mmCIF file of C-alpha atoms in Angstrom:
data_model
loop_
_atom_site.group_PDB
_atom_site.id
_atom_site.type_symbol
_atom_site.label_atom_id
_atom_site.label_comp_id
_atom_site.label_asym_id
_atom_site.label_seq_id
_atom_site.Cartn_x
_atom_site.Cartn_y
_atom_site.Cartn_z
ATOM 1 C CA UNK A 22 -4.443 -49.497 -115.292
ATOM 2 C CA UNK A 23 -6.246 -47.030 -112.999
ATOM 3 C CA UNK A 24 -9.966 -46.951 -111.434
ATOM 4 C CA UNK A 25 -10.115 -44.048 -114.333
ATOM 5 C CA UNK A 26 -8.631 -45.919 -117.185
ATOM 6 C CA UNK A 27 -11.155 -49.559 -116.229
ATOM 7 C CA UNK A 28 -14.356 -46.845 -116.275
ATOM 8 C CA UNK A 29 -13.308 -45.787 -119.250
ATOM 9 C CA UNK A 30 -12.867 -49.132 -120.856
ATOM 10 C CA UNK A 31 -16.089 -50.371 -119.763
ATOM 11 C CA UNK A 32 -17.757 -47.777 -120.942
ATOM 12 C CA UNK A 33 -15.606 -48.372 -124.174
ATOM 13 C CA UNK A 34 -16.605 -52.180 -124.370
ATOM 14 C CA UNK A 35 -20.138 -51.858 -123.107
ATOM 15 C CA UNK A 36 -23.598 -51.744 -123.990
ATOM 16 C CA UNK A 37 -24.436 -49.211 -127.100
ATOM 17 C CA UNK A 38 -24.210 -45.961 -125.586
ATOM 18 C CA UNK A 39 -26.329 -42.736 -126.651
ATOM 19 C CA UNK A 40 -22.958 -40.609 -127.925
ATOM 20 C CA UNK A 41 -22.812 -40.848 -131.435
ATOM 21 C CA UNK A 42 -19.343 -40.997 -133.691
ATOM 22 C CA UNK A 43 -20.702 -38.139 -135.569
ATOM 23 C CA UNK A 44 -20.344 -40.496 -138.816
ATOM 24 C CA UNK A 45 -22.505 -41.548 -140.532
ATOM 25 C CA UNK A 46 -23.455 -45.846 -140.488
ATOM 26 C CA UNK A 47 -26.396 -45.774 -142.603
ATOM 27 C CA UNK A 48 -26.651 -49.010 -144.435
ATOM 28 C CA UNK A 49 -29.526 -50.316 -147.366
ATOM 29 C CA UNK A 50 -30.262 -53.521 -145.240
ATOM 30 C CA UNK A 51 -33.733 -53.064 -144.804
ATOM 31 C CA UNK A 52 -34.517 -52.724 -141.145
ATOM 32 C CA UNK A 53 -30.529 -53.268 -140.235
ATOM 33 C CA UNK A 54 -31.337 -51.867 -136.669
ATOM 34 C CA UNK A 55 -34.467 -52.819 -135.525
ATOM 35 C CA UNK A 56 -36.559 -51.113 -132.816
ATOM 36 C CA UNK A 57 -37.514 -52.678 -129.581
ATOM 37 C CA UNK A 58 -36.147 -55.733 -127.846
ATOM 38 C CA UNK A 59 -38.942 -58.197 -128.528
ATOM 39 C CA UNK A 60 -39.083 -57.424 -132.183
ATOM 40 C CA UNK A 61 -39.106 -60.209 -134.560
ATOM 41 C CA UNK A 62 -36.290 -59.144 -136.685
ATOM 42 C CA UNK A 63 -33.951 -58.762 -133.291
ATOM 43 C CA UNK A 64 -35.114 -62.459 -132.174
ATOM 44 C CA UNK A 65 -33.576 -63.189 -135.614
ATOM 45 C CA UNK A 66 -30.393 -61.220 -134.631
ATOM 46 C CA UNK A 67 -30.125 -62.791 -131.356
ATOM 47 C CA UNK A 68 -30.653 -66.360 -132.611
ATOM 48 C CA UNK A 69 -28.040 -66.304 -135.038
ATOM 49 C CA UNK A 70 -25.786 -64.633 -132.527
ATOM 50 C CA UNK A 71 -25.905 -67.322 -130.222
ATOM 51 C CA UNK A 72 -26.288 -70.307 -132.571
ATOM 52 C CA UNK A 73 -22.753 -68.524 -134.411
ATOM 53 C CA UNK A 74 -21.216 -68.641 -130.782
ATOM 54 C CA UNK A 75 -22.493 -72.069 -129.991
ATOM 55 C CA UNK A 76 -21.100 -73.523 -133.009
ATOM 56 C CA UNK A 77 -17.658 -71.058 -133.268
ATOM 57 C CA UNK A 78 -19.065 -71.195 -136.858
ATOM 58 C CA UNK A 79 -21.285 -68.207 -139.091
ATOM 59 C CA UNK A 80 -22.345 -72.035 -140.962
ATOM 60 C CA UNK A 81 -26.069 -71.746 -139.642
ATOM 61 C CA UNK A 82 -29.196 -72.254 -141.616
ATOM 62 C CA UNK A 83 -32.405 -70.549 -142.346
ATOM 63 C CA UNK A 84 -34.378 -73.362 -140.383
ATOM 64 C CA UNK A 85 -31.703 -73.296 -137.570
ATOM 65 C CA UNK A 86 -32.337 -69.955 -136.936
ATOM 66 C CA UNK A 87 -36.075 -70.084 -137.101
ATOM 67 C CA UNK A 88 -35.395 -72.695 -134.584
ATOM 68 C CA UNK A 89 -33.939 -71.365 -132.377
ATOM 69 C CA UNK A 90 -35.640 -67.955 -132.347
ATOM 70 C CA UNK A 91 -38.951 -69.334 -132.547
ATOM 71 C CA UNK A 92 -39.943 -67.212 -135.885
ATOM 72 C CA UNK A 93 -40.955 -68.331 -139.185
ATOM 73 C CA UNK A 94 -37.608 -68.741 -141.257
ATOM 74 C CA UNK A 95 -39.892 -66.527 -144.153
ATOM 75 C CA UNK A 96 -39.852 -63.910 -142.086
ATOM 76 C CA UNK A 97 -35.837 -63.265 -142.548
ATOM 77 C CA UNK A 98 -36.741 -62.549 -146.499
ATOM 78 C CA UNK A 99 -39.285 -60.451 -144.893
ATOM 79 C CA UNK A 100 -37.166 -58.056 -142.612
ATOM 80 C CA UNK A 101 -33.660 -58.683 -144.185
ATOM 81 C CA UNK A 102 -34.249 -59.819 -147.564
ATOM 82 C CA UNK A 103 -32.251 -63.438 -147.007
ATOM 83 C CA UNK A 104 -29.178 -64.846 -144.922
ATOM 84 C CA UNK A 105 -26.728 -62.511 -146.105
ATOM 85 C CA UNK A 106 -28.764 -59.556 -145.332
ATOM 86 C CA UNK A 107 -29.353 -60.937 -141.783
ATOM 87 C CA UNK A 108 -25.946 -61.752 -140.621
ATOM 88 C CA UNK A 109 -25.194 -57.962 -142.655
ATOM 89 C CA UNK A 110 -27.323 -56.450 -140.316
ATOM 90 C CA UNK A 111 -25.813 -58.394 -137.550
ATOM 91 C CA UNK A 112 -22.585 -57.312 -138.198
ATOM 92 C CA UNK A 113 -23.912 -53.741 -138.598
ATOM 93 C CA UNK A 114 -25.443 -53.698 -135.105
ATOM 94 C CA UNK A 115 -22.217 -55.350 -133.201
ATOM 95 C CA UNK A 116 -19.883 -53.220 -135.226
ATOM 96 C CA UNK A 117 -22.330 -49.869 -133.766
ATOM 97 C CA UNK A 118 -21.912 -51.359 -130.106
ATOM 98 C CA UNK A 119 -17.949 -50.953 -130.404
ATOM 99 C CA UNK A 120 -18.249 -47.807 -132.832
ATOM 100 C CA UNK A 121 -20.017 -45.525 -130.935
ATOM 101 C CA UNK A 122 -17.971 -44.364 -128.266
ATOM 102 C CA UNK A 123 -14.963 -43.787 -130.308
ATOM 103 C CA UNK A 124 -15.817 -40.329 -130.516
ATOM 104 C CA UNK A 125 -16.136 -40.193 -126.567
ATOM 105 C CA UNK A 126 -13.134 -41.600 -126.230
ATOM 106 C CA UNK A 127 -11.024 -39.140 -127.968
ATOM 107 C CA UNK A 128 -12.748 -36.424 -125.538
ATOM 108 C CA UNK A 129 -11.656 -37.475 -122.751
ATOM 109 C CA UNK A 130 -9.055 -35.197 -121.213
ATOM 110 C CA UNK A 131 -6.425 -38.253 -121.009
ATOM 111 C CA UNK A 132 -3.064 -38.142 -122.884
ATOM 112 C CA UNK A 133 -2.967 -40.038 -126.143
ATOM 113 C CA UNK A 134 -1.490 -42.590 -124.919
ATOM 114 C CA UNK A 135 -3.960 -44.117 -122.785
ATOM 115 C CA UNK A 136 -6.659 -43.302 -125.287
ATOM 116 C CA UNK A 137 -4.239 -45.745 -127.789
ATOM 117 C CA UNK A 138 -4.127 -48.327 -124.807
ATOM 118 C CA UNK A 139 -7.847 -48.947 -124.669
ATOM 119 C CA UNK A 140 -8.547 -48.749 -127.606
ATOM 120 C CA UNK A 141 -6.239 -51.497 -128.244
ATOM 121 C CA UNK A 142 -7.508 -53.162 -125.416
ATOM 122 C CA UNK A 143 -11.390 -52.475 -126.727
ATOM 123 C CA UNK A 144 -10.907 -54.357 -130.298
ATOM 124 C CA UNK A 145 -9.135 -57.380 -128.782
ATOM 125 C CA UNK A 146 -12.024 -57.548 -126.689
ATOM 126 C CA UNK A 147 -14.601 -56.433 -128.940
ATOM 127 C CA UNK A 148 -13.644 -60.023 -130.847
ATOM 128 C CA UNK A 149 -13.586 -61.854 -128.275
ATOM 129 C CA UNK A 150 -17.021 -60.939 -126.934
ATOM 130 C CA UNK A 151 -18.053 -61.508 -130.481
ATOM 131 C CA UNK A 152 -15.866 -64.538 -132.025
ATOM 132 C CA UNK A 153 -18.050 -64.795 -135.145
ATOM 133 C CA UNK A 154 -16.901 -61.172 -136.039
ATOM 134 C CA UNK A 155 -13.886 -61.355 -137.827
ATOM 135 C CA UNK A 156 -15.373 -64.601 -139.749
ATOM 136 C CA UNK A 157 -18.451 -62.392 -140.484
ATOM 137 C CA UNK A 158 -16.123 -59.162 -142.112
ATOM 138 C CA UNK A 159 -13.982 -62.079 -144.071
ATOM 139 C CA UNK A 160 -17.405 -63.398 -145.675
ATOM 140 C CA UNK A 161 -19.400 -60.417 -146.052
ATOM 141 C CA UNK A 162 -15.838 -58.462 -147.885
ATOM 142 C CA UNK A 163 -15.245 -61.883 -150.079
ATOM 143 C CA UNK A 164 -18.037 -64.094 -150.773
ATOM 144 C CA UNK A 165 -21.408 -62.927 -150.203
ATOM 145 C CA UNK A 166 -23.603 -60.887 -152.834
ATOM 146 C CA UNK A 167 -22.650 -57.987 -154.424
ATOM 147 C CA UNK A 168 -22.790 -54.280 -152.165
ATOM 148 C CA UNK A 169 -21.560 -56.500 -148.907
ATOM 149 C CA UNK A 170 -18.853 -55.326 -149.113
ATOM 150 C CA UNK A 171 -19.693 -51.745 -149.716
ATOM 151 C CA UNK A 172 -21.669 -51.841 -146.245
ATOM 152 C CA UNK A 173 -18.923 -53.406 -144.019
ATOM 153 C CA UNK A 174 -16.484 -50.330 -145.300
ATOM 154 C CA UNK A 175 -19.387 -47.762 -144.378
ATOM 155 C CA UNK A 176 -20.128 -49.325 -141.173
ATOM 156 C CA UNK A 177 -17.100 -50.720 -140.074
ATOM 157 C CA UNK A 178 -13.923 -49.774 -141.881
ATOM 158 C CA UNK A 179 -14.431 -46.113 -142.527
ATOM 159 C CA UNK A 180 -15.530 -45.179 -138.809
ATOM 160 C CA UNK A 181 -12.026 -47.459 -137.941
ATOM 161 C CA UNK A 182 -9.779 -45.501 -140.214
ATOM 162 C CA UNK A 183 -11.008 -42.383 -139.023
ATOM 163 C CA UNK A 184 -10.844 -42.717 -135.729
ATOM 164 C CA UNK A 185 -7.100 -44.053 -136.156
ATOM 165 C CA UNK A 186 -6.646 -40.531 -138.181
ATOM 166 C CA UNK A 187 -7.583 -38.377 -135.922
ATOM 167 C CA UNK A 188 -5.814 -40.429 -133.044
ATOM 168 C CA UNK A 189 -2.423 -40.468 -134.205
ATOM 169 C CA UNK A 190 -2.832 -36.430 -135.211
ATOM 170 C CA UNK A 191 -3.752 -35.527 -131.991
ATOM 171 C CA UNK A 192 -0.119 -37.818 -130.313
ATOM 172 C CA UNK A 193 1.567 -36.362 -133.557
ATOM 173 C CA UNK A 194 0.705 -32.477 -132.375
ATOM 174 C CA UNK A 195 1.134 -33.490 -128.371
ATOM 175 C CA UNK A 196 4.812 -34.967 -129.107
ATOM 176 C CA UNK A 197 3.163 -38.191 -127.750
ATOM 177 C CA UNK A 198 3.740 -40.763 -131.258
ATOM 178 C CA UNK A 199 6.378 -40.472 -134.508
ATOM 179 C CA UNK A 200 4.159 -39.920 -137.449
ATOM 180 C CA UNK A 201 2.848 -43.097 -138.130
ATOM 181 C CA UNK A 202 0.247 -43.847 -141.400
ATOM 182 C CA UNK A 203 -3.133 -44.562 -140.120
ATOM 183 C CA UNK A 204 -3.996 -47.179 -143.255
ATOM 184 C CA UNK A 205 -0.409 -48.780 -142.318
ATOM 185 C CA UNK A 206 -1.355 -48.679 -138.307
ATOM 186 C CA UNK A 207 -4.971 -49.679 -138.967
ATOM 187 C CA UNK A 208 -3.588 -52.783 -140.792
ATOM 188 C CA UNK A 209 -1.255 -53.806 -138.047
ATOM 189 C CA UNK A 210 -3.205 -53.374 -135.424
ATOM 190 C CA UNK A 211 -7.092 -55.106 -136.763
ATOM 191 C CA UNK A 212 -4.884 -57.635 -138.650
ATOM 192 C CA UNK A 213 -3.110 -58.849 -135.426
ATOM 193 C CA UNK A 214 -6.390 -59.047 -133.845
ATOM 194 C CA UNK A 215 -7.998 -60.586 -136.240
ATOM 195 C CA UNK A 216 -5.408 -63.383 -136.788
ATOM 196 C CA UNK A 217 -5.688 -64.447 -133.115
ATOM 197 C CA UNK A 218 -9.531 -64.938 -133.687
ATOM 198 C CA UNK A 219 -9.381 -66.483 -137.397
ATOM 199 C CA UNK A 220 -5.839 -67.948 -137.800
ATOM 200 C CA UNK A 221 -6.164 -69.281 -133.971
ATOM 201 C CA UNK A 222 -7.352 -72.971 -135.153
ATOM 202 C CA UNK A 223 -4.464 -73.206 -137.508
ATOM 203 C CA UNK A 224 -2.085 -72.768 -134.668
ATOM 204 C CA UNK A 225 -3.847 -74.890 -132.337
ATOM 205 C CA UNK A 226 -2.894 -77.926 -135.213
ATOM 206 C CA UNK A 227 1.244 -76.704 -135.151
ATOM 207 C CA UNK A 228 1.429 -75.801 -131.584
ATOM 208 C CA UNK A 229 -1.187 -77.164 -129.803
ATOM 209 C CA UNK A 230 -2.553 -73.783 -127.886
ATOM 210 C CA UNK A 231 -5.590 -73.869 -126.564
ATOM 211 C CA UNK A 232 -9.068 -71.192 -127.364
ATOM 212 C CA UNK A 233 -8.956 -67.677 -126.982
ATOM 213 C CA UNK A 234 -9.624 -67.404 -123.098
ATOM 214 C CA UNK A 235 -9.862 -64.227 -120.931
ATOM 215 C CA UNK A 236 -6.381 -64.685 -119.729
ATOM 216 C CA UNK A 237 -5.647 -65.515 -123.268
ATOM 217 C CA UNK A 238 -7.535 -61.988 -123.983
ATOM 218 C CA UNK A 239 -5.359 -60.265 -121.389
ATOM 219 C CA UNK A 240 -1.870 -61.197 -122.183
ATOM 220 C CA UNK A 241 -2.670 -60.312 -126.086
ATOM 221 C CA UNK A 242 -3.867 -56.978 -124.697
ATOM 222 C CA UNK A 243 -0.730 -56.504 -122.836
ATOM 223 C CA UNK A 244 1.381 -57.593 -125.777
ATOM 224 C CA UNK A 245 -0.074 -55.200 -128.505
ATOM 225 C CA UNK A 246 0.010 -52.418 -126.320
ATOM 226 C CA UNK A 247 3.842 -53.488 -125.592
ATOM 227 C CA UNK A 248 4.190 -53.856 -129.685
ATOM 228 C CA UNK A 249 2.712 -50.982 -131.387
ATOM 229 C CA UNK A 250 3.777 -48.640 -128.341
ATOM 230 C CA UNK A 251 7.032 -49.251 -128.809
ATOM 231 C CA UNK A 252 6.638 -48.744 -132.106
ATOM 232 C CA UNK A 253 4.805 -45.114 -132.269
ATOM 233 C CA UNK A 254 6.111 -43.642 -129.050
ATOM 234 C CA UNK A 255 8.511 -41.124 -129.193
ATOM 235 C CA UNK A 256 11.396 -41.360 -127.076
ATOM 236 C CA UNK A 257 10.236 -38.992 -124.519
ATOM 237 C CA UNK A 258 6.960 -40.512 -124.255
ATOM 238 C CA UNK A 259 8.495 -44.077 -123.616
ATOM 239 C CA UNK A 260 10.387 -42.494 -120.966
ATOM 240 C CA UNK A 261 7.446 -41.250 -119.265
ATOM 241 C CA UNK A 262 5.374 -44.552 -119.759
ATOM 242 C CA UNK A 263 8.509 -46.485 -118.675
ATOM 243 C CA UNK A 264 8.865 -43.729 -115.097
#
């Protein structure tokens, strides 16, 4: 990738960024983004951030968070109502980081193509700077308290499918990718991410492979682009990628 292409996907996988996706995350969680560093309700978020990475495990308590943070565990009711609607809101602000340069992305006066490649490269990565996500989205869609559910789709899966939309249209009209169905694509591609994160433990039992490293990150990066390229390309595109 070029000096060009790495800016971009820093800027992609970096800090929360002032440009806005233009679409709308509002969620009910009381307080989901909280303002200022040294708030209580972001010493919550942090703690249960780290204790979830820690452990490689969203099983945390009330009291190990307090712990950890150094806050009251009644003060969680207080800013997020209970458990759920902390790690909600923590979802909602990790999901934000990785959300709001989408739409900056798909400015950028680069062909499709490389937009496709980091973004590609900027989910595998967004789970493995957070491993607790995709355990997170699994819970919060399919076994915590009514409206969970409804949130992660506002906050996460909507902005997703939209962006993936839009993408695709935009190789579509510049001859760049076949027309390709952006539920079907959005399924391949967060699914095959979020196996290597959630179904990784599995295969460590049948084939013995080891955690999800950074040169684990890499090659999977290098092999999705490889996959779904190949898949979505059209034939004079793959020509010029191949050149």
């Amino acid at each position: 990738m070029n000096s060009c292409g790495e800016a971009l996907l820093g800027l992609i996988c970096g800090p929360l960024q002032a440009v806005r996706t233009g679409i709308s995350v509002t969620s009910s969680v009381p307080n989901r983004l909280p303002s200022g560093k040294n708030s209580t309700a972001e010493k919550l978020l942090v703690a249960a951030s780290e204790l979830m990475i820690e452990r490689s495990s969203i099983e945390i308590s009330l009291s190990d968070i307090a712990q950890k943070s150094g806050v009251n565990a009644a003060l969680v009711k207080y800013h997020f109502g209970n458990k759920d609607g902390l790690l909600l809101a923590l979802l909602a602000r990790d999901a934000a980081t990785e959300m709001s340069n989408l739409e900056y992305l798909l400015a950028q006066p680069i062909t499709a193509t490389a937009k496709l490649k980091l973004h590609i490269a900027g989910i595998i990565r967004a789970y493995h700077r957070f491993p607790y996500m995709n355990r997170l989205i699994h819970y919060l869609l399919h076994e915590s308290v009514a409206g969970s559910a409804d949130e992660v789709s506002k906050f996460f899966v909507a902005p997703l499918l939209d962006f993936h939309r839009r993408l695709l249209a935009e190789g579509v009209s510049r001859g760049e990718f076949r027309q390709t169905d952006p539920v079907l694509f959005y399924t391949s591609l967060i699914g095959a991410c979020d196996h290597l994160f959630f179904g990784r433990h599995a295969m460590s039992r049948a084939t013995g492979v080891g955690p999800v490293t950074d040169d684990v990150c890499r090659q999977y990066i290098k092999h999705m682009e490889t996959l779904i390229c190949g898949g979505i390309l059209t034939q004079a595109e793959e020509a010029a990628a191949a050149g």
